[in-house]
Amino acid sequence: MIRDFNCKKYIITVVKLVIIIGMSDRIAARNLPSKQAQTGQEFYTDINTVDFTYDTNKVLPEGSEVKAYLLVNETIKVLFLIEEDSPVSLKITPCASAVESSVLYKSISDSKDYEDDPLFEEQVKPTNPAGIQLDSYVGSEAHTFQRSVNSTGVYTVFLRPIESDTYVKFFLRLKKFARDSTFYPSLPRNSAIRADSIRRKSFTVSWNRSQDETPYGNIITYCVSVSAKKSSDTYCSLMSYMFGDKLPVASKSRGFFFPWEDEVLKIFQSKARPVKKVKPREIHYTCVDTNTKYIYTQARPGKTYFVNVYAINKRTNMSSAYKKLEVKTKKRKQRDRIRKLRDGKLQELEFKKSKLRFDFKYDLKNTSDLFLAVHSCTGKVTLKVTRGSIRGESVFVKKVKRSTNFTLENLKAGTYFIDIVSRKRDAPKTARLVVSRKQSKLRYPILPQKSEVFLVDNSTTSNSLTIGWRVTKSRRKFCIYQKEISVRRKRRRNYNQCSNKNQSPVIDSKKVKCMKIRHQTPNMVLNHQIRNLKSNTLYQFDVVIQLGKGYSLLYNSLQTATKQHL
């Protein structure tokens, strides 16, 4: 930094001179005098007066768009001067971030401190200096400060990005700039985007035409952006996120080329964190020429999309944004996950890690008893019955292992909901469910509580033995199977009793005999002698209980050996 006092005084004097030049309305309208006027030869200057005025003094030029880079949560100030009472219009266009802005006025007599601003960019504190606040705004849309009559004085604009670093564009227009010289396309009175039709995978939007459109030689084109992530409220916001912002650099005509200016720029660049471009396909962008309707066909059901439309002047490449629109597509038609039970019909349930619950409903028209047969083929399941809704009045809750019959007595007429829930996620399970108002229609075999095939005492010889098993009350058909085995094997703990014939443990066994038992008493024991066996041989015996077509359950197997032949 400059430490010599005399040097500082010299610099301040130069700054004063530049500020006076910057405040003149001639600086934006005129170029430096050409040498051609004096010598008749062509002469070009490398100094851009607009960049020179804004970058050096933070004084906004008139009738030209300038761009500044702002650091997040750091406030800067820019100035413009009105030398005579006149209307003013200042358009502020934020790009990558929403901004917080305010405009303060000071009369010329109260603005002596303005001339003492440093040459390099000053990061000021959020506290506003003394002055009259004329305008304030917070948002991500383009904002215009406009007054029909303004007093002579200095107008200070304070600006602070809220979300991230961002570029901001300024466009100052005073009285002498007529409307037809405005570079920004004018929007219709109703600048809202309309959603004409919304479907699950597409939607149609439309908008009113810009007032700057002409029948011949039209200079207005429309562009549309659609995103499920965020709304791009300005065209430069869209460009920032589609392509990413660049690190701020100094213009060729910035400052007076002092070495310390380069150091200040390096420090500023080290603090800068420009936004990066978004992932491909995160923003859908297309231009539709002069059409005022667009159909988006890449939507997903039940999702919210942000739609932005921009009117762009093809000659100046400047844009105006319509009011944003949020569109939520229709949800996918969901099938009723609560299935309706038919009286006496068997339901096969297969639990998976992604589906551990089955919901059913059953309509009971009159007050009566309700009979349920539940069979947990592997492990345990929870049976829950409620009235009115899934979370309605609880009627019955029970944990079920293997096959069980339940009777719910004197139930009121209404709709009952039956839930079968498996809690374990380690292995798939299967279960069966039958519901009926009549016990005779509950055609599902039930195993007794003790469902083992056992060996009758003192019945084993070298070529025969007698096995026994308990039975339930109702009529059933029993089949006996046998097979030779080499070693005793433990029965699998979670064997699926509801497995089909191809997976059954009796698939390679020999059928010994089938018998129908019509009249039984609870816990009755059936015995059967098996002959023609080999001596000193290990056998496995299975008993299968059947009811109807295909519904069968398996008793626990018996593994035993015949005696040695003497």
XYZ file of C-alpha atoms in Angstrom:
566
model
C 0.000 0.000 0.000
C 1.000 3.612 -0.419
C 2.450 4.973 2.795
C 4.075 8.228 1.730
C 1.789 11.109 2.700
C 2.675 13.306 -0.282
C 2.039 10.429 -2.613
C -1.370 9.876 -1.000
C -2.247 13.537 -1.442
C -1.290 13.320 -5.078
C -3.406 10.226 -5.603
C -6.462 11.799 -3.939
C -6.131 14.812 -6.219
C -6.061 12.537 -9.261
C -9.103 10.634 -7.927
C -11.039 13.874 -7.589
C -10.298 14.702 -11.191
C -11.406 11.267 -12.386
C -14.627 11.410 -10.331
C -15.529 14.740 -11.882
C -15.031 13.175 -15.291
C -16.999 10.086 -14.242
C -19.985 12.098 -13.080
C -20.274 13.941 -16.323
C -23.069 12.725 -18.553
C -20.743 13.093 -21.483
C -18.493 10.225 -20.430
C -20.896 7.478 -21.501
C -21.959 9.218 -24.677
C -18.635 10.409 -26.122
C -15.322 8.795 -26.968
C -11.982 10.487 -26.520
C -11.284 12.953 -29.333
C -9.725 11.217 -32.293
C -6.451 12.310 -33.751
C -8.152 12.251 -37.130
C -9.903 15.500 -36.234
C -6.541 17.194 -35.906
C -4.275 15.390 -38.338
C -6.696 13.803 -40.754
C -5.282 10.345 -39.904
C -7.213 7.471 -38.223
C -6.395 7.044 -34.497
C -7.727 4.371 -32.096
C -7.661 4.443 -28.308
C -7.503 1.301 -26.131
C -9.451 2.879 -23.257
C -13.102 1.907 -22.702
C -14.709 4.875 -20.973
C -17.518 2.775 -19.448
C -15.120 0.291 -17.834
C -12.808 3.091 -16.762
C -15.585 4.986 -14.991
C -17.123 1.997 -13.161
C -13.978 0.032 -12.274
C -12.041 3.038 -11.032
C -14.644 5.108 -9.216
C -17.694 2.854 -8.732
C -19.688 5.509 -10.575
C -22.410 4.026 -12.774
C -22.385 5.265 -16.378
C -25.555 6.295 -18.102
C -27.148 4.155 -20.812
C -24.633 1.298 -20.635
C -24.846 -2.073 -18.903
C -21.971 -2.783 -16.509
C -21.222 -5.923 -14.544
C -19.646 -6.364 -11.101
C -18.500 -9.408 -9.123
C -19.708 -9.516 -5.496
C -18.471 -11.690 -2.644
C -21.101 -13.450 -0.562
C -22.206 -11.540 2.567
C -19.941 -8.580 1.750
C -21.573 -5.244 0.961
C -20.357 -2.956 -1.804
C -21.621 0.457 -2.847
C -21.914 2.063 -6.262
C -22.883 5.656 -7.050
C -24.615 7.760 -9.649
C -25.083 11.528 -9.811
C -28.099 13.533 -10.928
C -27.160 17.116 -11.755
C -30.675 18.398 -12.413
C -34.157 17.275 -11.427
C -35.030 14.444 -13.806
C -36.546 10.945 -13.887
C -34.278 7.988 -13.247
C -34.452 4.226 -13.812
C -31.839 1.841 -12.408
C -32.179 -1.856 -13.223
C -30.262 -4.299 -10.992
C -30.021 -7.869 -12.291
C -28.561 -10.503 -9.906
C -27.153 -13.675 -11.429
C -26.032 -16.603 -9.255
C -27.443 -15.410 -5.921
C -30.282 -13.453 -4.415
C -29.178 -10.000 -3.251
C -30.131 -7.448 -0.654
C -30.083 -3.891 -2.023
C -30.967 -0.364 -0.944
C -30.759 3.093 -2.535
C -29.883 6.184 -0.448
C -29.971 9.829 -1.476
C -27.720 12.702 -0.442
C -27.867 16.261 -1.661
C -24.737 17.741 -3.174
C -24.116 19.898 -0.108
C -24.125 16.792 2.132
C -21.920 14.682 -0.124
C -18.434 15.973 0.586
C -17.331 12.619 1.887
C -18.080 11.092 -1.498
C -14.919 12.605 -2.919
C -12.809 10.831 -0.298
C -13.650 7.310 -1.494
C -10.507 5.179 -2.045
C -9.254 4.496 -5.534
C -9.505 0.740 -5.182
C -12.717 -1.189 -4.441
C -13.945 -0.639 -0.886
C -15.737 -3.386 1.040
C -18.001 -1.425 3.397
C -19.832 -2.509 6.483
C -23.593 -3.158 6.257
C -24.358 -0.031 8.279
C -25.845 2.640 6.019
C -24.343 6.147 6.073
C -26.545 9.145 6.800
C -29.007 9.778 4.031
C -32.579 9.255 2.922
C -33.454 5.662 1.983
C -35.487 5.667 -1.203
C -35.700 1.967 -2.018
C -34.902 -1.498 -0.650
C -35.205 -4.974 -2.151
C -34.337 -8.572 -1.301
C -34.630 -11.303 -3.924
C -33.207 -13.069 -6.958
C -35.307 -11.384 -9.655
C -34.312 -8.301 -11.630
C -35.351 -5.167 -9.736
C -35.844 -1.642 -11.089
C -35.540 1.501 -8.976
C -37.640 4.082 -10.791
C -38.727 7.625 -9.913
C -40.375 10.212 -12.126
C -38.749 13.223 -10.406
C -35.428 13.116 -8.585
C -33.591 15.856 -6.768
C -30.056 16.816 -7.658
C -27.550 14.867 -5.609
C -25.580 11.675 -5.130
C -27.438 8.346 -5.076
C -25.673 5.423 -3.390
C -26.634 1.800 -4.047
C -25.689 -0.744 -1.355
C -25.623 -4.356 -2.511
C -24.965 -7.648 -0.670
C -25.243 -11.231 -2.031
C -27.070 -13.593 0.332
C -26.439 -17.128 -0.950
C -23.136 -17.197 -2.858
C -20.706 -15.107 -4.865
C -22.420 -13.612 -7.861
C -22.155 -11.263 -10.781
C -24.614 -8.355 -10.804
C -25.561 -6.218 -13.805
C -26.459 -2.510 -13.605
C -28.253 -0.423 -16.188
C -28.856 3.297 -15.472
C -31.194 5.312 -17.673
C -31.911 9.038 -17.349
C -34.315 11.358 -19.097
C -32.474 11.744 -22.351
C -32.652 7.985 -23.095
C -35.968 7.432 -24.839
C -37.921 4.213 -24.501
C -37.134 2.913 -27.986
C -33.427 3.011 -27.181
C -33.877 0.623 -24.239
C -31.959 -2.577 -24.845
C -34.167 -4.788 -22.638
C -37.294 -6.287 -24.251
C -40.482 -4.949 -22.717
C -42.812 -7.521 -21.160
C -46.620 -7.575 -21.479
C -48.762 -6.281 -18.646
C -49.556 -9.855 -17.673
C -46.086 -11.397 -17.606
C -47.122 -14.605 -15.846
C -46.484 -18.038 -17.356
C -49.603 -20.206 -17.647
C -49.825 -23.974 -17.184
C -52.310 -25.045 -19.875
C -52.230 -28.790 -19.221
C -50.455 -30.985 -16.692
C -50.051 -34.748 -17.008
C -47.926 -37.375 -15.303
C -45.003 -37.172 -17.730
C -45.547 -33.879 -19.550
C -46.990 -30.391 -19.228
C -47.746 -27.455 -21.532
C -46.999 -23.808 -20.695
C -47.798 -20.582 -22.549
C -47.233 -16.839 -22.144
C -48.196 -13.492 -23.700
C -46.067 -11.882 -26.380
C -43.567 -9.099 -25.762
C -44.720 -5.617 -26.755
C -41.558 -5.213 -28.808
C -42.587 -7.856 -31.349
C -43.195 -6.563 -34.881
C -44.855 -8.279 -37.866
C -41.706 -7.950 -40.010
C -38.069 -8.181 -39.019
C -38.897 -9.307 -35.509
C -35.968 -8.991 -33.083
C -37.537 -10.882 -30.143
C -37.017 -14.591 -29.475
C -38.216 -16.664 -26.508
C -36.212 -19.196 -24.526
C -37.472 -21.636 -21.881
C -35.698 -23.320 -18.971
C -37.110 -26.195 -16.894
C -35.460 -27.525 -13.746
C -36.508 -29.696 -10.824
C -33.789 -28.158 -8.599
C -34.166 -24.368 -8.669
C -35.711 -21.427 -10.470
C -33.467 -19.238 -12.634
C -35.198 -15.895 -12.179
C -32.897 -14.043 -14.579
C -31.233 -15.052 -17.812
C -27.758 -14.444 -16.387
C -28.697 -16.717 -13.448
C -29.453 -19.453 -15.957
C -26.108 -18.922 -17.697
C -24.236 -18.922 -14.370
C -25.567 -22.348 -13.409
C -25.478 -23.882 -16.876
C -21.858 -22.932 -17.610
C -20.449 -21.790 -14.249
C -19.093 -18.335 -13.382
C -15.533 -17.302 -14.178
C -13.063 -15.806 -11.740
C -13.293 -11.984 -11.758
C -10.602 -10.244 -13.810
C -9.665 -6.596 -14.255
C -10.537 -4.795 -17.460
C -7.745 -3.378 -19.603
C -8.648 0.169 -18.575
C -8.936 -0.501 -14.837
C -7.195 1.987 -12.501
C -3.900 3.773 -13.123
C -1.684 0.677 -13.480
C -0.079 1.076 -10.047
C 1.576 -2.102 -8.691
C -0.591 -2.120 -5.579
C -3.701 -2.349 -7.745
C -2.561 -5.772 -8.939
C -2.066 -6.853 -5.331
C -5.582 -5.735 -4.416
C -6.959 -7.693 -7.370
C -5.043 -10.833 -6.343
C -6.421 -10.608 -2.796
C -9.924 -10.151 -4.175
C -9.547 -13.141 -6.509
C -8.298 -15.321 -3.644
C -11.537 -14.633 -1.763
C -13.746 -15.286 -4.772
C -15.704 -18.555 -4.975
C -17.541 -18.528 -8.332
C -20.492 -20.906 -8.635
C -19.856 -24.090 -10.601
C -22.004 -25.402 -13.399
C -24.679 -27.904 -12.501
C -24.749 -31.529 -13.605
C -25.829 -32.299 -17.167
C -29.594 -32.605 -17.641
C -30.260 -30.796 -14.356
C -31.486 -27.827 -16.400
C -33.424 -28.248 -19.639
C -32.939 -25.188 -21.868
C -34.282 -24.487 -25.335
C -35.261 -21.532 -27.515
C -38.599 -21.596 -29.361
C -38.169 -18.581 -31.698
C -41.460 -16.605 -31.732
C -43.667 -19.385 -30.341
C -45.487 -18.606 -27.101
C -46.263 -22.193 -26.139
C -43.978 -25.024 -25.086
C -44.567 -28.699 -24.243
C -42.132 -30.365 -21.850
C -42.152 -34.149 -22.315
C -39.368 -35.335 -19.986
C -41.224 -34.892 -16.697
C -41.566 -37.521 -13.986
C -44.813 -38.283 -12.140
C -45.500 -36.420 -8.890
C -42.522 -34.058 -9.202
C -42.282 -30.247 -8.975
C -40.615 -28.300 -11.803
C -39.569 -24.642 -12.041
C -40.341 -23.047 -15.407
C -38.754 -19.780 -16.577
C -39.314 -17.934 -19.855
C -37.022 -15.209 -21.204
C -37.682 -12.662 -23.947
C -34.339 -11.973 -25.648
C -33.450 -9.102 -27.976
C -31.497 -10.754 -30.781
C -29.675 -7.528 -31.646
C -28.440 -6.602 -28.182
C -28.583 -10.106 -26.580
C -30.275 -8.515 -23.548
C -33.191 -10.243 -21.883
C -36.238 -9.811 -19.687
C -37.624 -12.658 -17.582
C -41.286 -13.558 -17.181
C -42.642 -14.401 -13.732
C -41.560 -17.893 -12.737
C -43.991 -20.819 -12.640
C -43.991 -23.941 -10.477
C -45.592 -27.022 -12.024
C -46.288 -30.251 -10.157
C -47.002 -33.214 -12.387
C -49.770 -35.651 -11.581
C -48.883 -38.619 -9.437
C -48.774 -42.093 -10.862
C -52.007 -43.963 -10.402
C -51.419 -46.189 -7.441
C -53.139 -49.492 -7.197
C -55.031 -50.068 -4.006
C -52.528 -51.917 -1.841
C -55.376 -53.123 0.386
C -56.753 -56.186 -1.352
C -60.293 -57.360 -0.802
C -60.631 -60.888 0.603
C -63.048 -63.361 -0.924
C -64.872 -65.632 1.483
C -63.088 -68.986 1.843
C -60.381 -68.235 -0.753
C -56.776 -69.017 0.149
C -54.273 -66.137 -0.011
C -50.609 -67.004 -0.635
C -48.280 -64.380 0.898
C -44.583 -64.084 0.129
C -42.588 -61.672 2.283
C -39.456 -59.990 0.955
C -37.034 -57.458 2.359
C -38.847 -54.798 0.356
C -42.314 -55.986 1.386
C -42.857 -57.089 4.966
C -46.572 -56.289 5.272
C -49.792 -57.431 3.599
C -53.079 -55.577 4.114
C -56.527 -56.985 3.361
C -60.095 -55.892 3.938
C -63.172 -58.016 4.467
C -66.769 -56.777 4.417
C -69.032 -58.280 7.068
C -72.640 -57.478 6.172
C -74.346 -58.861 9.260
C -73.340 -59.465 12.845
C -71.768 -62.911 12.958
C -68.679 -64.915 13.830
C -65.583 -64.727 11.655
C -63.258 -67.699 11.160
C -59.612 -67.265 10.217
C -56.950 -69.811 9.313
C -53.405 -68.433 9.408
C -50.301 -70.421 8.626
C -46.809 -68.989 9.054
C -44.808 -71.301 6.846
C -41.432 -70.137 8.217
C -40.812 -68.269 11.444
C -43.385 -65.996 13.081
C -45.801 -63.394 11.758
C -48.131 -60.966 13.520
C -51.855 -61.063 12.771
C -53.800 -57.863 13.463
C -57.518 -57.263 12.888
C -59.006 -53.739 13.071
C -62.431 -52.273 12.346
C -63.170 -49.258 10.122
C -59.615 -48.593 8.910
C -56.075 -49.936 9.153
C -55.500 -47.776 12.210
C -59.027 -48.159 13.494
C -60.423 -49.977 16.516
C -58.267 -52.980 17.386
C -60.227 -56.258 17.423
C -57.567 -58.963 17.600
C -53.746 -59.155 17.728
C -51.772 -62.395 17.817
C -48.324 -63.709 16.943
C -48.608 -66.843 14.823
C -46.157 -69.693 14.383
C -47.092 -72.556 12.064
C -50.815 -73.078 11.344
C -53.567 -71.809 13.637
C -57.317 -71.319 13.515
C -59.031 -68.326 15.144
C -62.681 -67.561 15.787
C -63.773 -63.941 16.278
C -67.235 -64.042 17.849
C -70.185 -61.648 17.543
C -68.520 -59.119 15.297
C -70.591 -56.094 14.262
C -71.356 -55.496 10.611
C -68.747 -53.356 8.840
C -65.403 -53.439 7.075
C -62.573 -55.236 8.846
C -58.904 -54.815 8.007
C -56.522 -57.760 8.394
C -52.774 -57.153 8.490
C -50.096 -59.846 8.284
C -46.701 -58.416 9.272
C -43.258 -60.025 9.298
C -40.681 -58.321 11.495
C -37.496 -60.109 10.488
C -35.607 -58.873 7.448
C -32.951 -61.573 7.275
C -34.750 -64.192 5.148
C -37.859 -64.319 2.944
C -40.972 -65.935 4.442
C -44.252 -67.270 3.196
C -47.657 -67.415 4.837
C -51.232 -68.410 4.047
C -54.528 -66.843 5.041
C -58.154 -67.965 4.727
C -61.147 -65.992 6.062
C -64.795 -67.090 6.073
C -68.092 -66.552 7.878
C -68.685 -70.317 7.826
C -66.368 -72.773 9.500
C -67.173 -75.402 6.876
C -65.640 -73.173 4.192
C -62.399 -72.847 6.110
C -60.886 -75.616 4.012
C -57.307 -75.500 5.215
C -55.474 -78.306 7.043
C -54.488 -77.572 10.619
C -51.574 -79.225 12.359
C -51.942 -80.184 16.009
C -49.872 -78.335 18.576
C -47.520 -81.313 18.798
C -46.857 -82.098 15.152
C -44.065 -84.670 15.318
C -44.040 -88.164 13.823
C -42.921 -90.476 16.641
C -41.895 -94.118 17.034
C -44.257 -96.372 18.978
C -42.432 -98.022 21.853
C -41.137 -101.596 21.419
C -42.410 -101.777 17.819
C -39.109 -101.879 15.961
C -37.825 -105.126 14.437
C -35.295 -105.930 11.735
C -37.876 -105.465 8.940
C -40.754 -103.414 10.410
C -41.716 -100.664 12.833
C -44.795 -98.680 13.898
C -45.055 -94.887 13.694
C -47.660 -92.582 15.220
C -48.872 -88.959 14.959
C -51.545 -86.787 16.528
C -54.502 -85.464 14.557
C -57.005 -82.617 14.827
C -60.772 -82.787 15.037
C -61.810 -82.195 11.439
C -61.769 -84.628 8.537
C -58.393 -84.983 6.833
C -56.349 -87.123 4.463
C -52.947 -88.417 5.606
C -50.130 -89.792 3.431
C -47.019 -91.618 4.715
C -43.625 -91.423 2.958
C -40.365 -93.239 3.560
C -36.793 -93.079 2.238
C -33.371 -94.442 3.146
C -30.784 -91.980 4.428
C -27.076 -92.457 5.082
C -26.727 -90.257 8.183
C -29.053 -88.518 10.571
C -29.680 -84.943 9.531
C -31.080 -82.117 11.579
C -34.313 -80.739 10.329
C -33.958 -77.175 9.124
C -35.292 -74.805 11.738
C -37.075 -72.528 9.261
C -38.199 -75.121 6.767
C -40.939 -73.761 4.528
C -43.998 -75.902 5.263
C -45.899 -74.232 2.399
C -43.345 -75.174 -0.258
C -44.599 -76.588 -3.531
C -44.167 -80.176 -4.608
C -40.847 -79.547 -6.367
C -39.346 -78.134 -3.161
C -40.930 -80.632 -0.744
C -38.634 -82.921 1.301
C -40.779 -85.916 0.218
C -40.062 -85.354 -3.480
C -37.623 -88.297 -3.592
C -39.457 -90.428 -1.016
C -41.570 -93.517 -1.557
C -45.262 -93.208 -0.798
C -46.240 -95.952 1.648
C -49.956 -95.366 2.112
C -52.690 -92.685 2.153
C -55.725 -92.836 4.444
C -58.818 -90.666 5.050
C -60.016 -90.182 8.588
C -63.605 -88.963 8.893
C -64.350 -89.036 12.591
C -61.679 -87.865 14.995
C -61.390 -86.567 18.518
C -58.956 -83.812 19.578
C -55.390 -85.050 20.201
C -56.305 -88.472 18.829
C -53.246 -90.590 17.897
C -53.046 -92.550 14.646
C -50.669 -95.511 14.321
C -49.452 -97.357 11.252
C -47.125 -100.339 10.932
C -44.602 -100.222 8.080
C -43.286 -103.569 6.844
C -40.726 -104.907 4.353
C -37.881 -102.745 5.620
C -34.175 -103.607 5.410
C -32.400 -104.638 8.557
C -29.912 -102.295 10.231
C -30.904 -99.443 7.875
C -31.528 -95.769 8.655
C -34.895 -94.440 7.410
C -36.732 -91.093 7.352
C -40.533 -91.167 7.688
C -42.792 -88.213 6.805
C -46.532 -87.691 7.248
C -48.375 -85.167 5.083
C -51.852 -83.887 5.941
C -54.034 -82.744 3.033
C -57.348 -80.966 2.582
C -58.808 -80.226 -0.790
C -56.655 -79.828 -3.876
C -53.041 -78.943 -3.307
C -53.289 -77.716 0.297
C -50.906 -79.897 2.303
C -48.859 -79.577 5.469
C -45.936 -81.629 6.690
C -45.399 -83.122 10.135
C -41.927 -83.081 11.641
C -39.944 -86.000 10.202
C -38.921 -89.124 12.101
C -35.426 -90.562 11.551
C -34.858 -94.041 12.960
C -33.064 -97.320 12.140
C -34.269 -100.916 12.011
C -32.640 -103.565 14.177
C -29.813 -105.866 13.108
C -31.047 -109.215 11.725
C -29.980 -112.049 14.015
